[in-house]
Amino acid sequence: MNRVLVVDDEPQIVRALAINLRARRYEVHTATTGAEALATAARNPPDLVILDLGLPDLDGVDVIRGLRGWSSAPILVLSGRSDSIDKVEALDAGADDYLTKPFGVDELLARLRALTRRAGSPESQPAVQLGRATVDLAARRVTYTDEDGVVDVRLTPTEWHLLEVLLRHPGKLLSQKQLLREVWGPGYENAQGNLRLYMAQLRRKLEPDPARPRYLLNEPGMGYRFDPGTDVRRH
Amino acid sequence: MNRVLVVDDEPQIVRALAINLRARRYEVHTATTGAEALATAARNPPDLVILDLGLPDLDGVDVIRGLRGWSSAPILVLSGRSDSIDKVEALDAGADDYLTKPFGVDELLARLRALTRRAGSPESQPAVQLGRATVDLAARRVTYTDEDGVVDVRLTPTEWHLLEVLLRHPGKLLSQKQLLREVWGPGYENAQGNLRLYMAQLRRKLEPDPARPRYLLNEPGMGYRFDPGTDVRRH
DNA sequence: CGCGATCCTGACACGGTCCTCACGAACACG
DNA sequence: CGTGTTCGTGAGGACCGTGTCAGGATCGCG
């Protein structure tokens, strides 16, 4: 929940933002053109996008549409133009916020917090229990309480990303395509063998009995779902 | 998903916003003080809040906290002050957007659309009841409330597809051809045996008495219909 | 350059799902 | 009462999706 894509045609602005964000524990990827932005986003699907509208190759609105085609990550638009029409177009194309230059870094960071807060809202609780395993989304940490003490469980980046997507939609069934798009980006939608493999690894590391999963469930032909053990049904 | 609470101490601004919003089919409630805002919100829980920070009685941030205590509706803050510190405080207190006066109405409306778009997407839970069975289309999950607790019911992909088509047209009669074309695609329009089989499976899994269906009904020679159980005992 | 961790691909066994076929029941009609 | 049609139900085999393992490619790092 902290991978940010920064897109701006002025390298010094990108650098400045990246430094600020990395200091706040964000994982930052950058791009200076629209095409590069879409390619980078596909390779490392972001949880958050900071997008300058004045790009040399593509119209900013087209970049928004390109991202919205497969990602639902919040998009914060930066722009030098303060015309009302530009803002309306960008927001209606799928952007979530619009900030005109020059801006204060404090304000930018506050708006990013507001966006991530809402994007991750359904899961306001930072720690999720899977039997004996405890997943702390905020701290990025998994512990397993064995018979004699707590043990740290190490997850690879891809395992984290997959687990995060599942845990963010408790009880909801996610199709293979959805999962592949979220974690590996579009273009990997047919790499189902991949998904099976990482699901198996997650089960091996988290489930009490990996052979018969209780939390990371599969519905044949449909997809996967995270079933919180004793959950409060809501509607 | 369209009830808006407008809070501003200047009545003419409230009036102007209310007119604009009502013209766009929003249901508008208003308040001119912080206390009144909290009271009105409690009486008519809003889906969206437009809040001016310069209120006479309460600090705006306190109003935000008061709302956030029980509501997760998006809050858009209006303010005459453009200081960075004010924005950061409001956003970190739980506001979702911050707009400084003077502002364009177009921009305000576009920001409202962006907020409702994101807040409204995870909701809209269309849970359909079929007697003791509950079908959650969004989560793709079916539960059956037995004498002793809730049991998960597993449906195969084709069963889901067929059920989905039926539930999307409540009470409407659908011919065999329509159903076959929708679920199996064109070319299978004569495989009526197929349809009978899967209808039987759905009834076995969902109906209280599969031999005498109450929800998944057949009209001989015509087709099938989903009767949303208004508990009309027919005989 | 070597080493470890991570990521991806291919292959196989198993279980579930899908479809076809066949038969009995209910009903309308002459 | 016989006949035809339509619907419900059961059983069987072909096929697809899933879990799992092994092995190679790639990347980061000392």
Coordinates of C-alpha atoms in Angstrom, one line a residue, chain A residues 23-234:
Chain A
A23 CA 12.1 9.6 3.3
R24 CA 8.5 8.7 4.2
R25 CA 8.9 5.1 3.4
Y26 CA 7.2 5.1 0.1
E27 CA 8.5 2.8 -2.7
V28 CA 8.9 5.3 -5.5
H29 CA 8.9 4.7 -9.3
T30 CA 9.3 7.5 -11.8
A31 CA 8.6 8.5 -15.4
T32 CA 9.0 11.6 -17.4
T33 CA 6.7 10.9 -20.4
G34 CA 3.2 9.5 -20.7
A35 CA 4.3 6.4 -22.5
E36 CA 7.0 5.7 -20.0
A37 CA 4.4 6.2 -17.2
L38 CA 2.0 3.6 -18.6
A39 CA 4.9 1.2 -19.2
T40 CA 6.3 1.6 -15.7
A41 CA 2.8 1.3 -14.1
A42 CA 2.3 -1.9 -16.0
R43 CA 5.6 -3.3 -14.8
N44 CA 5.2 -2.2 -11.2
P45 CA 1.5 -1.6 -10.6
P46 CA 1.3 1.4 -8.3
D47 CA -1.0 2.0 -5.3
L48 CA -0.9 5.7 -5.9
V49 CA -0.1 8.0 -8.8
I50 CA 1.2 11.6 -8.9
L51 CA 0.7 12.8 -12.4
D52 CA 1.8 16.1 -14.1
L53 CA -0.5 17.1 -16.9
G54 CA 2.0 18.9 -19.1
L55 CA 3.7 15.9 -20.6
P56 CA 5.6 16.2 -23.9
D57 CA 4.1 13.1 -25.7
L58 CA 0.6 12.3 -24.5
D59 CA -2.3 14.4 -23.2
G60 CA -2.5 14.0 -19.5
V61 CA -6.2 13.0 -19.7
D62 CA -5.2 10.1 -22.0
V63 CA -2.7 8.9 -19.4
I64 CA -5.5 9.0 -16.8
R65 CA -7.7 6.9 -19.0
G66 CA -4.9 4.5 -19.8
L67 CA -4.4 3.9 -16.1
R68 CA -8.1 3.7 -15.2
G69 CA -8.5 1.0 -17.8
W70 CA -7.1 -1.5 -15.4
S71 CA -6.1 0.2 -12.2
S72 CA -8.2 1.8 -9.5
A73 CA -5.3 3.3 -7.6
P74 CA -5.8 7.0 -6.6
I75 CA -4.5 9.6 -9.0
L76 CA -3.4 13.0 -7.8
V77 CA -2.9 15.4 -10.7
L78 CA -0.3 18.2 -10.7
S79 CA -0.7 21.1 -13.2
G80 CA 0.6 24.5 -13.9
R81 CA -2.7 25.5 -15.4
S82 CA -5.4 26.5 -13.0
D83 CA -8.3 26.8 -15.5
S84 CA -11.5 25.3 -14.3
I85 CA -12.0 23.4 -17.5
D86 CA -8.7 21.5 -17.1
K87 CA -9.6 20.5 -13.6
V88 CA -13.0 19.3 -14.5
E89 CA -11.7 17.2 -17.4
A90 CA -9.0 15.6 -15.4
L91 CA -11.3 14.8 -12.5
D92 CA -14.0 13.5 -14.7
A93 CA -11.5 11.3 -16.5
G94 CA -10.8 9.5 -13.3
A95 CA -8.4 11.6 -11.3
D96 CA -9.1 11.9 -7.5
D97 CA -7.4 15.2 -6.7
Y98 CA -6.0 18.2 -8.6
L99 CA -3.2 20.4 -7.3
T100 CA -2.0 23.5 -9.1
K101 CA 1.7 24.5 -9.1
P102 CA 3.3 26.0 -7.1
F103 CA 2.2 23.9 -4.2
G104 CA 3.5 23.2 -0.7
V105 CA 5.0 19.9 -0.1
D106 CA 3.2 19.6 3.2
E107 CA -0.1 20.0 1.4
L108 CA 0.8 17.4 -1.2
L109 CA 1.7 14.9 1.5
A110 CA -1.5 15.6 3.4
R111 CA -3.5 15.1 0.3
L112 CA -1.7 11.8 -0.4
R113 CA -2.5 10.7 3.1
A114 CA -6.1 11.5 2.6
L115 CA -6.2 9.5 -0.6
T116 CA -4.5 6.5 0.7
R117 CA -6.6 6.6 3.8
R118 CA -9.8 6.4 1.8
A119 CA -8.5 3.8 -0.7
G120 CA -7.6 1.5 2.1
S121 CA -10.6 2.4 4.2
P122 CA -12.6 -0.8 4.2
E123 CA -9.8 -2.4 6.1
S124 CA -9.3 0.3 8.8
Q125 CA -7.8 -2.3 11.0
P126 CA -4.1 -2.7 10.5
A127 CA -3.7 -6.2 11.7
V128 CA -5.5 -9.2 10.2
Q129 CA -5.6 -12.7 11.8
L130 CA -5.3 -15.9 9.8
G131 CA -5.4 -18.5 12.4
R132 CA -2.0 -18.5 14.1
A133 CA -0.6 -16.0 11.7
T134 CA -0.9 -12.3 12.2
V135 CA -0.5 -9.9 9.3
D136 CA 0.3 -6.3 10.1
L137 CA -0.4 -4.4 6.9
A138 CA 0.9 -1.1 8.1
A139 CA 4.1 -2.4 9.5
R140 CA 4.6 -4.9 6.7
R141 CA 5.2 -7.7 9.0
V142 CA 3.9 -11.3 9.5
T143 CA 4.3 -13.3 12.7
Y144 CA 3.4 -16.9 13.3
T145 CA 2.7 -18.0 16.9
D146 CA 4.1 -21.4 17.2
E147 CA 3.9 -23.7 20.3
D148 CA 6.9 -22.0 21.7
G149 CA 6.9 -18.4 20.9
V150 CA 6.4 -16.1 17.9
V151 CA 8.3 -16.5 14.7
D152 CA 8.8 -13.9 12.0
V153 CA 7.6 -15.0 8.5
R154 CA 9.4 -13.6 5.5
L155 CA 7.4 -12.8 2.4
T156 CA 8.8 -11.8 -0.9
P157 CA 7.6 -8.6 -2.6
T158 CA 5.3 -10.4 -4.9
E159 CA 3.9 -12.5 -2.1
W160 CA 3.2 -9.3 -0.2
H161 CA 1.4 -7.6 -3.1
L162 CA -0.8 -10.6 -3.7
L163 CA -1.7 -11.1 -0.1
E164 CA -2.5 -7.4 0.2
V165 CA -4.9 -7.4 -2.6
L166 CA -6.7 -10.4 -1.2
L167 CA -6.8 -9.0 2.4
R168 CA -8.1 -5.6 1.1
H169 CA -11.3 -7.3 0.0
P170 CA -12.3 -9.6 2.8
G171 CA -14.8 -12.3 1.8
K172 CA -15.0 -11.1 -1.7
L173 CA -14.1 -13.4 -4.6
L174 CA -11.5 -12.1 -6.9
S175 CA -11.1 -13.5 -10.4
Q176 CA -7.8 -14.7 -11.7
K177 CA -7.8 -11.9 -14.2
Q178 CA -8.4 -9.3 -11.5
L179 CA -5.6 -10.6 -9.3
L180 CA -3.1 -11.0 -12.2
R181 CA -3.9 -7.4 -13.3
E182 CA -3.5 -6.0 -9.8
V183 CA -0.3 -7.7 -9.0
W184 CA 1.5 -8.3 -12.2
G185 CA -0.1 -5.6 -14.3
P186 CA -2.0 -5.9 -17.6
G187 CA -0.4 -8.2 -20.1
Y188 CA 0.1 -11.0 -17.6
E189 CA -3.5 -11.9 -17.5
N190 CA -2.9 -15.4 -18.9
A191 CA -0.1 -16.3 -16.5
Q192 CA -2.4 -18.4 -14.3
G193 CA 0.4 -20.9 -13.5
N194 CA 2.1 -18.0 -11.8
L195 CA -0.9 -17.2 -9.7
R196 CA -1.3 -20.8 -8.6
L197 CA 2.4 -20.9 -7.6
Y198 CA 2.3 -17.8 -5.4
M199 CA -1.0 -18.8 -3.8
A200 CA 0.6 -22.1 -2.8
Q201 CA 3.5 -20.3 -1.3
L202 CA 1.3 -18.0 0.7
R203 CA -0.7 -21.0 2.0
R204 CA 2.5 -22.8 2.9
K205 CA 3.6 -19.8 4.9
L206 CA 0.3 -18.7 6.5
E207 CA -2.2 -21.6 6.6
P208 CA -2.3 -23.9 9.6
D209 CA -2.7 -26.8 7.2
P210 CA -1.6 -25.8 3.7
A211 CA -3.1 -28.9 2.2
R212 CA -6.6 -27.8 3.3
P213 CA -6.7 -24.1 3.3
R214 CA -9.1 -22.2 5.6
Y215 CA -8.5 -18.6 4.7
L216 CA -7.0 -18.4 1.2
L217 CA -9.7 -20.3 -0.6
N218 CA -10.2 -21.2 -4.3
E219 CA -13.4 -21.6 -6.2
P220 CA -12.7 -23.7 -9.2
G221 CA -13.1 -21.8 -12.4
M222 CA -13.9 -18.5 -10.6
G223 CA -11.0 -17.2 -8.6
Y224 CA -9.7 -16.9 -5.1
R225 CA -11.1 -15.4 -1.9
F226 CA -9.8 -14.4 1.5
D227 CA -12.3 -15.7 4.1
P228 CA -11.8 -14.1 7.5
G229 CA -12.3 -16.9 10.0
T230 CA -15.2 -15.7 12.3
D231 CA -16.3 -12.6 10.5
V232 CA -19.0 -10.1 11.1
R233 CA -21.4 -10.3 8.1
R234 CA -22.4 -6.8 6.9

